[in-house]
């Protein structure tokens, strides 16, 4: 094609048709420019199509994360409710004298296990860390997702502080052997009977005036309060999620 146009130009020059040559040259330039513009337009169209597909995919993936987190919140809340009931049982068991210290302590360890709420935030972290946040053209939804990410991080920090406080209070006993950790199943199974027999036999669970009894009971009440606070944090998070979930569902993700 290029040789064809070149031959036409050469013929025009050889025939002395300079005016026609200039018009032809200008026309050729215009055609080249039009061709370039069309190519750029097609390229832009392809890029926009790819971006639209990527944007729709991100919306759907983010919605999947939100819906999974709703379930995780419900599951974690149920576990917290079970722990609250277990702590209430512990207070009752503790005050049913006589009682068995090892039974009290093993139930206590079950209640103390921390079921950490770990949300799924993979899609939004992916789009922000890769610098592709610009793909989200719905400014209202994009700003709402950014706001939610900040809110989520604040809730996670509050939950972590809550767990730290629980563990701090529940392990704050001057002498672990006086408290009776050696009676807890996982430790008792490792220690030999000979070693266990060498340790103190503090029967504090049957002595309401014993400082350990008083502190343990007090800590259980605090524990229940902290668990209730965890539920409140999760409830606030679930409420905050409803608006972005509604906006994401408008994108007709399936």
mmCIF file of C-alpha atoms in Angstrom:
data_model
loop_
_atom_site.group_PDB
_atom_site.id
_atom_site.type_symbol
_atom_site.label_atom_id
_atom_site.label_comp_id
_atom_site.label_asym_id
_atom_site.label_seq_id
_atom_site.Cartn_x
_atom_site.Cartn_y
_atom_site.Cartn_z
ATOM 1 C CA UNK A 1 0.000 0.000 0.000
ATOM 2 C CA UNK A 2 2.833 2.382 0.876
ATOM 3 C CA UNK A 3 4.596 1.538 -2.438
ATOM 4 C CA UNK A 4 1.342 2.220 -4.287
ATOM 5 C CA UNK A 5 1.002 5.728 -2.819
ATOM 6 C CA UNK A 6 4.701 6.420 -3.388
ATOM 7 C CA UNK A 7 4.352 5.478 -7.080
ATOM 8 C CA UNK A 8 1.418 7.862 -7.482
ATOM 9 C CA UNK A 9 3.460 10.710 -5.961
ATOM 10 C CA UNK A 10 6.414 9.971 -8.207
ATOM 11 C CA UNK A 11 4.192 9.956 -11.320
ATOM 12 C CA UNK A 12 2.682 13.292 -10.377
ATOM 13 C CA UNK A 13 6.128 14.829 -9.882
ATOM 14 C CA UNK A 14 7.501 13.415 -13.121
ATOM 15 C CA UNK A 15 4.502 14.812 -15.028
ATOM 16 C CA UNK A 16 5.076 18.261 -13.477
ATOM 17 C CA UNK A 17 1.727 18.278 -11.745
ATOM 18 C CA UNK A 18 3.049 19.976 -8.595
ATOM 19 C CA UNK A 19 -0.345 21.371 -7.532
ATOM 20 C CA UNK A 20 -2.002 17.999 -7.756
ATOM 21 C CA UNK A 21 1.008 16.486 -5.945
ATOM 22 C CA UNK A 22 0.626 18.885 -3.017
ATOM 23 C CA UNK A 23 -3.099 18.243 -2.803
ATOM 24 C CA UNK A 24 -2.483 14.528 -2.921
ATOM 25 C CA UNK A 25 0.255 14.783 -0.276
ATOM 26 C CA UNK A 26 -2.045 16.752 2.015
ATOM 27 C CA UNK A 27 -4.816 14.250 1.429
ATOM 28 C CA UNK A 28 -2.447 11.412 2.205
ATOM 29 C CA UNK A 29 -1.412 13.111 5.456
ATOM 30 C CA UNK A 30 -5.076 13.594 6.377
ATOM 31 C CA UNK A 31 -5.738 9.910 5.706
ATOM 32 C CA UNK A 32 -2.753 8.926 7.875
ATOM 33 C CA UNK A 33 -3.957 11.193 10.696
ATOM 34 C CA UNK A 34 -7.472 9.775 10.424
ATOM 35 C CA UNK A 35 -6.031 6.273 10.497
ATOM 36 C CA UNK A 36 -4.027 7.091 13.636
ATOM 37 C CA UNK A 37 -7.067 8.637 15.306
ATOM 38 C CA UNK A 38 -9.177 5.604 14.480
ATOM 39 C CA UNK A 39 -6.462 3.306 15.855
ATOM 40 C CA UNK A 40 -6.250 5.387 19.047
ATOM 41 C CA UNK A 41 -10.027 5.347 19.356
ATOM 42 C CA UNK A 42 -10.116 1.559 18.994
ATOM 43 C CA UNK A 43 -7.301 1.239 21.523
ATOM 44 C CA UNK A 44 -9.118 3.533 23.973
ATOM 45 C CA UNK A 45 -12.317 1.576 23.441
ATOM 46 C CA UNK A 46 -10.491 -1.664 24.230
ATOM 47 C CA UNK A 47 -8.895 -0.154 27.330
ATOM 48 C CA UNK A 48 -12.228 1.201 28.541
ATOM 49 C CA UNK A 49 -13.856 -2.173 27.935
ATOM 50 C CA UNK A 50 -11.113 -3.923 29.930
ATOM 51 C CA UNK A 51 -11.415 -1.325 32.728
ATOM 52 C CA UNK A 52 -15.209 -1.740 32.843
ATOM 53 C CA UNK A 53 -14.845 -5.500 33.125
ATOM 54 C CA UNK A 54 -12.197 -5.121 35.870
ATOM 55 C CA UNK A 55 -14.375 -2.576 37.708
ATOM 56 C CA UNK A 56 -17.421 -4.859 37.631
ATOM 57 C CA UNK A 57 -15.272 -7.776 38.825
ATOM 58 C CA UNK A 58 -13.959 -5.733 41.771
ATOM 59 C CA UNK A 59 -17.474 -4.699 42.785
ATOM 60 C CA UNK A 60 -18.576 -8.340 42.805
ATOM 61 C CA UNK A 61 -15.505 -9.502 44.737
ATOM 62 C CA UNK A 62 -15.908 -6.736 47.311
ATOM 63 C CA UNK A 63 -19.575 -7.675 47.747
ATOM 64 C CA UNK A 64 -18.528 -11.309 48.294
ATOM 65 C CA UNK A 65 -16.183 -10.129 51.074
ATOM 66 C CA UNK A 66 -18.939 -8.083 52.703
ATOM 67 C CA UNK A 67 -21.398 -10.989 52.670
ATOM 68 C CA UNK A 68 -18.757 -13.344 54.083
ATOM 69 C CA UNK A 69 -17.996 -10.824 56.840
ATOM 70 C CA UNK A 70 -21.672 -10.639 57.754
ATOM 71 C CA UNK A 71 -21.616 -14.392 58.336
ATOM 72 C CA UNK A 72 -18.335 -14.177 60.276
ATOM 73 C CA UNK A 73 -19.854 -11.502 62.525
ATOM 74 C CA UNK A 74 -22.899 -13.694 63.191
ATOM 75 C CA UNK A 75 -20.735 -16.746 63.907
ATOM 76 C CA UNK A 76 -18.388 -14.798 66.199
ATOM 77 C CA UNK A 77 -21.336 -13.246 68.036
ATOM 78 C CA UNK A 78 -22.753 -16.703 68.662
ATOM 79 C CA UNK A 79 -19.415 -17.861 70.098
ATOM 80 C CA UNK A 80 -19.328 -14.785 72.346
ATOM 81 C CA UNK A 81 -22.853 -15.557 73.596
ATOM 82 C CA UNK A 82 -21.705 -19.083 74.452
ATOM 83 C CA UNK A 83 -18.758 -17.680 76.399
ATOM 84 C CA UNK A 84 -21.005 -15.314 78.328
ATOM 85 C CA UNK A 85 -23.192 -18.254 79.340
ATOM 86 C CA UNK A 86 -20.096 -20.254 80.292
ATOM 87 C CA UNK A 87 -18.815 -17.429 82.504
ATOM 88 C CA UNK A 88 -22.204 -17.188 84.205
ATOM 89 C CA UNK A 89 -22.082 -20.936 84.858
ATOM 90 C CA UNK A 90 -18.581 -20.535 86.289
ATOM 91 C CA UNK A 91 -19.762 -17.964 88.824
ATOM 92 C CA UNK A 92 -22.552 -20.336 89.885
ATOM 93 C CA UNK A 93 -20.198 -23.337 90.018
ATOM 94 C CA UNK A 94 -17.669 -21.364 92.023
ATOM 95 C CA UNK A 95 -20.267 -20.565 94.666
ATOM 96 C CA UNK A 96 -21.528 -24.155 94.924
ATOM 97 C CA UNK A 97 -19.282 -25.250 97.750
ATOM 98 C CA UNK A 98 -17.825 -27.838 97.824
ATOM 99 C CA UNK A 99 -16.572 -27.791 94.244
ATOM 100 C CA UNK A 100 -13.652 -29.224 92.290
ATOM 101 C CA UNK A 101 -10.891 -26.754 91.440
ATOM 102 C CA UNK A 102 -9.774 -28.654 88.344
ATOM 103 C CA UNK A 103 -13.316 -28.620 86.902
ATOM 104 C CA UNK A 104 -13.590 -24.887 87.526
ATOM 105 C CA UNK A 105 -10.222 -24.199 85.909
ATOM 106 C CA UNK A 106 -10.796 -26.368 82.834
ATOM 107 C CA UNK A 107 -14.129 -24.684 82.162
ATOM 108 C CA UNK A 108 -12.377 -21.340 82.691
ATOM 109 C CA UNK A 109 -9.753 -22.180 80.028
ATOM 110 C CA UNK A 110 -12.510 -22.970 77.510
ATOM 111 C CA UNK A 111 -14.151 -19.613 78.226
ATOM 112 C CA UNK A 112 -10.818 -17.818 77.920
ATOM 113 C CA UNK A 113 -10.037 -19.080 74.424
ATOM 114 C CA UNK A 114 -10.126 -16.130 72.075
ATOM 115 C CA UNK A 115 -12.137 -16.545 68.880
ATOM 116 C CA UNK A 116 -10.603 -13.731 66.860
ATOM 117 C CA UNK A 117 -12.778 -12.039 64.244
ATOM 118 C CA UNK A 118 -10.661 -11.938 61.073
ATOM 119 C CA UNK A 119 -12.620 -10.203 58.293
ATOM 120 C CA UNK A 120 -12.139 -10.879 54.607
ATOM 121 C CA UNK A 121 -10.981 -7.678 52.949
ATOM 122 C CA UNK A 122 -8.926 -9.195 50.136
ATOM 123 C CA UNK A 123 -10.602 -7.487 47.162
ATOM 124 C CA UNK A 124 -10.437 -3.931 48.539
ATOM 125 C CA UNK A 125 -6.857 -4.404 49.773
ATOM 126 C CA UNK A 126 -5.934 -5.741 46.340
ATOM 127 C CA UNK A 127 -7.375 -2.765 44.481
ATOM 128 C CA UNK A 128 -5.778 -0.235 46.846
ATOM 129 C CA UNK A 129 -2.336 -1.868 47.096
ATOM 130 C CA UNK A 130 -2.134 -2.278 43.297
ATOM 131 C CA UNK A 131 -2.989 1.378 42.709
ATOM 132 C CA UNK A 132 -6.149 0.431 40.804
ATOM 133 C CA UNK A 133 -8.589 2.346 42.990
ATOM 134 C CA UNK A 134 -9.028 4.707 40.042
ATOM 135 C CA UNK A 135 -10.911 1.903 38.263
ATOM 136 C CA UNK A 136 -13.904 2.513 40.535
ATOM 137 C CA UNK A 137 -15.815 5.191 38.659
ATOM 138 C CA UNK A 138 -18.768 5.314 41.065
ATOM 139 C CA UNK A 139 -17.414 8.058 43.339
ATOM 140 C CA UNK A 140 -20.152 7.689 45.948
ATOM 141 C CA UNK A 141 -19.482 3.971 46.314
ATOM 142 C CA UNK A 142 -15.707 4.399 46.197
ATOM 143 C CA UNK A 143 -15.746 6.997 48.985
ATOM 144 C CA UNK A 144 -18.107 4.799 50.999
ATOM 145 C CA UNK A 145 -15.761 1.815 50.667
ATOM 146 C CA UNK A 146 -12.808 3.944 51.808
ATOM 147 C CA UNK A 147 -14.842 5.119 54.805
ATOM 148 C CA UNK A 148 -15.788 1.527 55.630
ATOM 149 C CA UNK A 149 -12.153 0.412 55.466
ATOM 150 C CA UNK A 150 -11.246 3.050 58.078
ATOM 151 C CA UNK A 151 -14.204 2.054 60.264
ATOM 152 C CA UNK A 152 -13.274 -1.635 59.998
ATOM 153 C CA UNK A 153 -9.682 -0.990 61.069
ATOM 154 C CA UNK A 154 -10.892 1.023 64.078
ATOM 155 C CA UNK A 155 -13.202 -1.824 65.130
ATOM 156 C CA UNK A 156 -10.390 -4.368 64.783
ATOM 157 C CA UNK A 157 -8.165 -2.198 66.989
ATOM 158 C CA UNK A 158 -10.904 -1.938 69.614
ATOM 159 C CA UNK A 159 -11.449 -5.706 69.564
ATOM 160 C CA UNK A 160 -7.699 -6.286 69.945
ATOM 161 C CA UNK A 161 -7.516 -3.899 72.915
ATOM 162 C CA UNK A 162 -10.475 -5.725 74.428
ATOM 163 C CA UNK A 163 -8.787 -9.132 74.045
ATOM 164 C CA UNK A 164 -5.535 -7.813 75.471
ATOM 165 C CA UNK A 165 -7.321 -6.494 78.545
ATOM 166 C CA UNK A 166 -9.097 -9.826 79.089
ATOM 167 C CA UNK A 167 -5.868 -11.821 78.868
ATOM 168 C CA UNK A 168 -4.062 -9.356 81.093
ATOM 169 C CA UNK A 169 -6.664 -9.586 83.854
ATOM 170 C CA UNK A 170 -7.166 -13.338 83.566
ATOM 171 C CA UNK A 171 -3.455 -14.117 83.865
ATOM 172 C CA UNK A 172 -2.688 -11.582 86.595
ATOM 173 C CA UNK A 173 -2.209 -13.984 89.498
ATOM 174 C CA UNK A 174 0.854 -13.699 91.695
ATOM 175 C CA UNK A 175 1.636 -17.428 91.780
ATOM 176 C CA UNK A 176 0.462 -19.617 88.927
ATOM 177 C CA UNK A 177 0.802 -22.811 90.981
ATOM 178 C CA UNK A 178 -1.321 -21.327 93.776
ATOM 179 C CA UNK A 179 -3.941 -20.487 91.182
ATOM 180 C CA UNK A 180 -3.752 -24.110 90.017
ATOM 181 C CA UNK A 181 -2.703 -24.018 86.358
ATOM 182 C CA UNK A 182 -1.172 -27.447 86.897
ATOM 183 C CA UNK A 183 -4.717 -28.817 87.168
ATOM 184 C CA UNK A 184 -5.610 -27.676 83.650
ATOM 185 C CA UNK A 185 -5.869 -30.706 81.374
ATOM 186 C CA UNK A 186 -3.344 -29.797 78.685
ATOM 187 C CA UNK A 187 -0.685 -29.014 81.309
ATOM 188 C CA UNK A 188 -1.594 -31.820 83.680
ATOM 189 C CA UNK A 189 -1.153 -34.349 80.876
ATOM 190 C CA UNK A 190 2.446 -33.245 80.385
ATOM 191 C CA UNK A 191 3.421 -33.008 84.043
ATOM 192 C CA UNK A 192 4.048 -36.274 85.859
ATOM 193 C CA UNK A 193 2.091 -37.139 89.021
ATOM 194 C CA UNK A 194 5.347 -36.846 90.909
ATOM 195 C CA UNK A 195 5.750 -33.245 89.816
ATOM 196 C CA UNK A 196 2.118 -32.353 90.470
ATOM 197 C CA UNK A 197 2.355 -33.767 94.009
ATOM 198 C CA UNK A 198 5.237 -31.415 94.717
ATOM 199 C CA UNK A 199 3.153 -28.323 93.921
ATOM 200 C CA UNK A 200 0.929 -26.394 96.391
ATOM 201 C CA UNK A 201 -2.602 -27.678 97.057
ATOM 202 C CA UNK A 202 -4.388 -24.367 97.384
ATOM 203 C CA UNK A 203 -8.103 -25.145 97.545
ATOM 204 C CA UNK A 204 -9.111 -21.527 96.957
ATOM 205 C CA UNK A 205 -12.278 -22.368 94.969
ATOM 206 C CA UNK A 206 -13.824 -23.598 98.246
ATOM 207 C CA UNK A 207 -12.736 -20.564 100.279
ATOM 208 C CA UNK A 208 -14.954 -17.534 99.497
ATOM 209 C CA UNK A 209 -12.695 -15.255 101.546
ATOM 210 C CA UNK A 210 -9.528 -16.369 99.786
ATOM 211 C CA UNK A 211 -8.030 -13.451 97.761
ATOM 212 C CA UNK A 212 -7.743 -15.675 94.690
ATOM 213 C CA UNK A 213 -11.437 -16.628 94.940
ATOM 214 C CA UNK A 214 -12.447 -12.963 95.262
ATOM 215 C CA UNK A 215 -10.236 -11.862 92.365
ATOM 216 C CA UNK A 216 -11.275 -14.748 90.119
ATOM 217 C CA UNK A 217 -14.967 -14.045 90.634
ATOM 218 C CA UNK A 218 -14.391 -10.344 90.048
ATOM 219 C CA UNK A 219 -12.507 -11.101 86.839
ATOM 220 C CA UNK A 220 -15.354 -13.271 85.582
ATOM 221 C CA UNK A 221 -17.748 -10.349 85.955
ATOM 222 C CA UNK A 222 -15.301 -8.100 84.093
ATOM 223 C CA UNK A 223 -14.887 -10.821 81.469
ATOM 224 C CA UNK A 224 -18.629 -10.888 80.834
ATOM 225 C CA UNK A 225 -18.650 -7.096 80.510
ATOM 226 C CA UNK A 226 -15.779 -7.212 77.995
ATOM 227 C CA UNK A 227 -17.529 -9.931 75.988
ATOM 228 C CA UNK A 228 -20.668 -7.804 75.845
ATOM 229 C CA UNK A 229 -18.506 -4.939 74.610
ATOM 230 C CA UNK A 230 -17.113 -7.190 71.862
ATOM 231 C CA UNK A 231 -20.675 -7.949 70.759
ATOM 232 C CA UNK A 232 -21.432 -4.233 70.602
ATOM 233 C CA UNK A 233 -18.392 -3.565 68.416
ATOM 234 C CA UNK A 234 -19.407 -6.341 66.020
ATOM 235 C CA UNK A 235 -23.007 -5.147 65.982
ATOM 236 C CA UNK A 236 -21.871 -1.607 65.125
ATOM 237 C CA UNK A 237 -19.713 -2.994 62.330
ATOM 238 C CA UNK A 238 -22.589 -4.996 60.872
ATOM 239 C CA UNK A 239 -24.863 -1.933 60.908
ATOM 240 C CA UNK A 240 -22.184 0.181 59.242
ATOM 241 C CA UNK A 241 -21.819 -2.418 56.467
ATOM 242 C CA UNK A 242 -25.433 -2.217 55.297
ATOM 243 C CA UNK A 243 -25.111 0.964 53.209
ATOM 244 C CA UNK A 244 -22.080 -0.170 51.139
ATOM 245 C CA UNK A 245 -23.699 -3.599 50.726
ATOM 246 C CA UNK A 246 -26.814 -1.910 49.314
ATOM 247 C CA UNK A 247 -24.722 0.175 46.913
ATOM 248 C CA UNK A 248 -22.770 -2.883 45.777
ATOM 249 C CA UNK A 249 -25.943 -4.878 45.161
ATOM 250 C CA UNK A 250 -27.111 -2.148 42.796
ATOM 251 C CA UNK A 251 -24.233 -3.258 40.564
ATOM 252 C CA UNK A 252 -26.216 -6.460 39.979
ATOM 253 C CA UNK A 253 -23.480 -8.823 41.073
ATOM 254 C CA UNK A 254 -24.471 -12.476 41.113
#
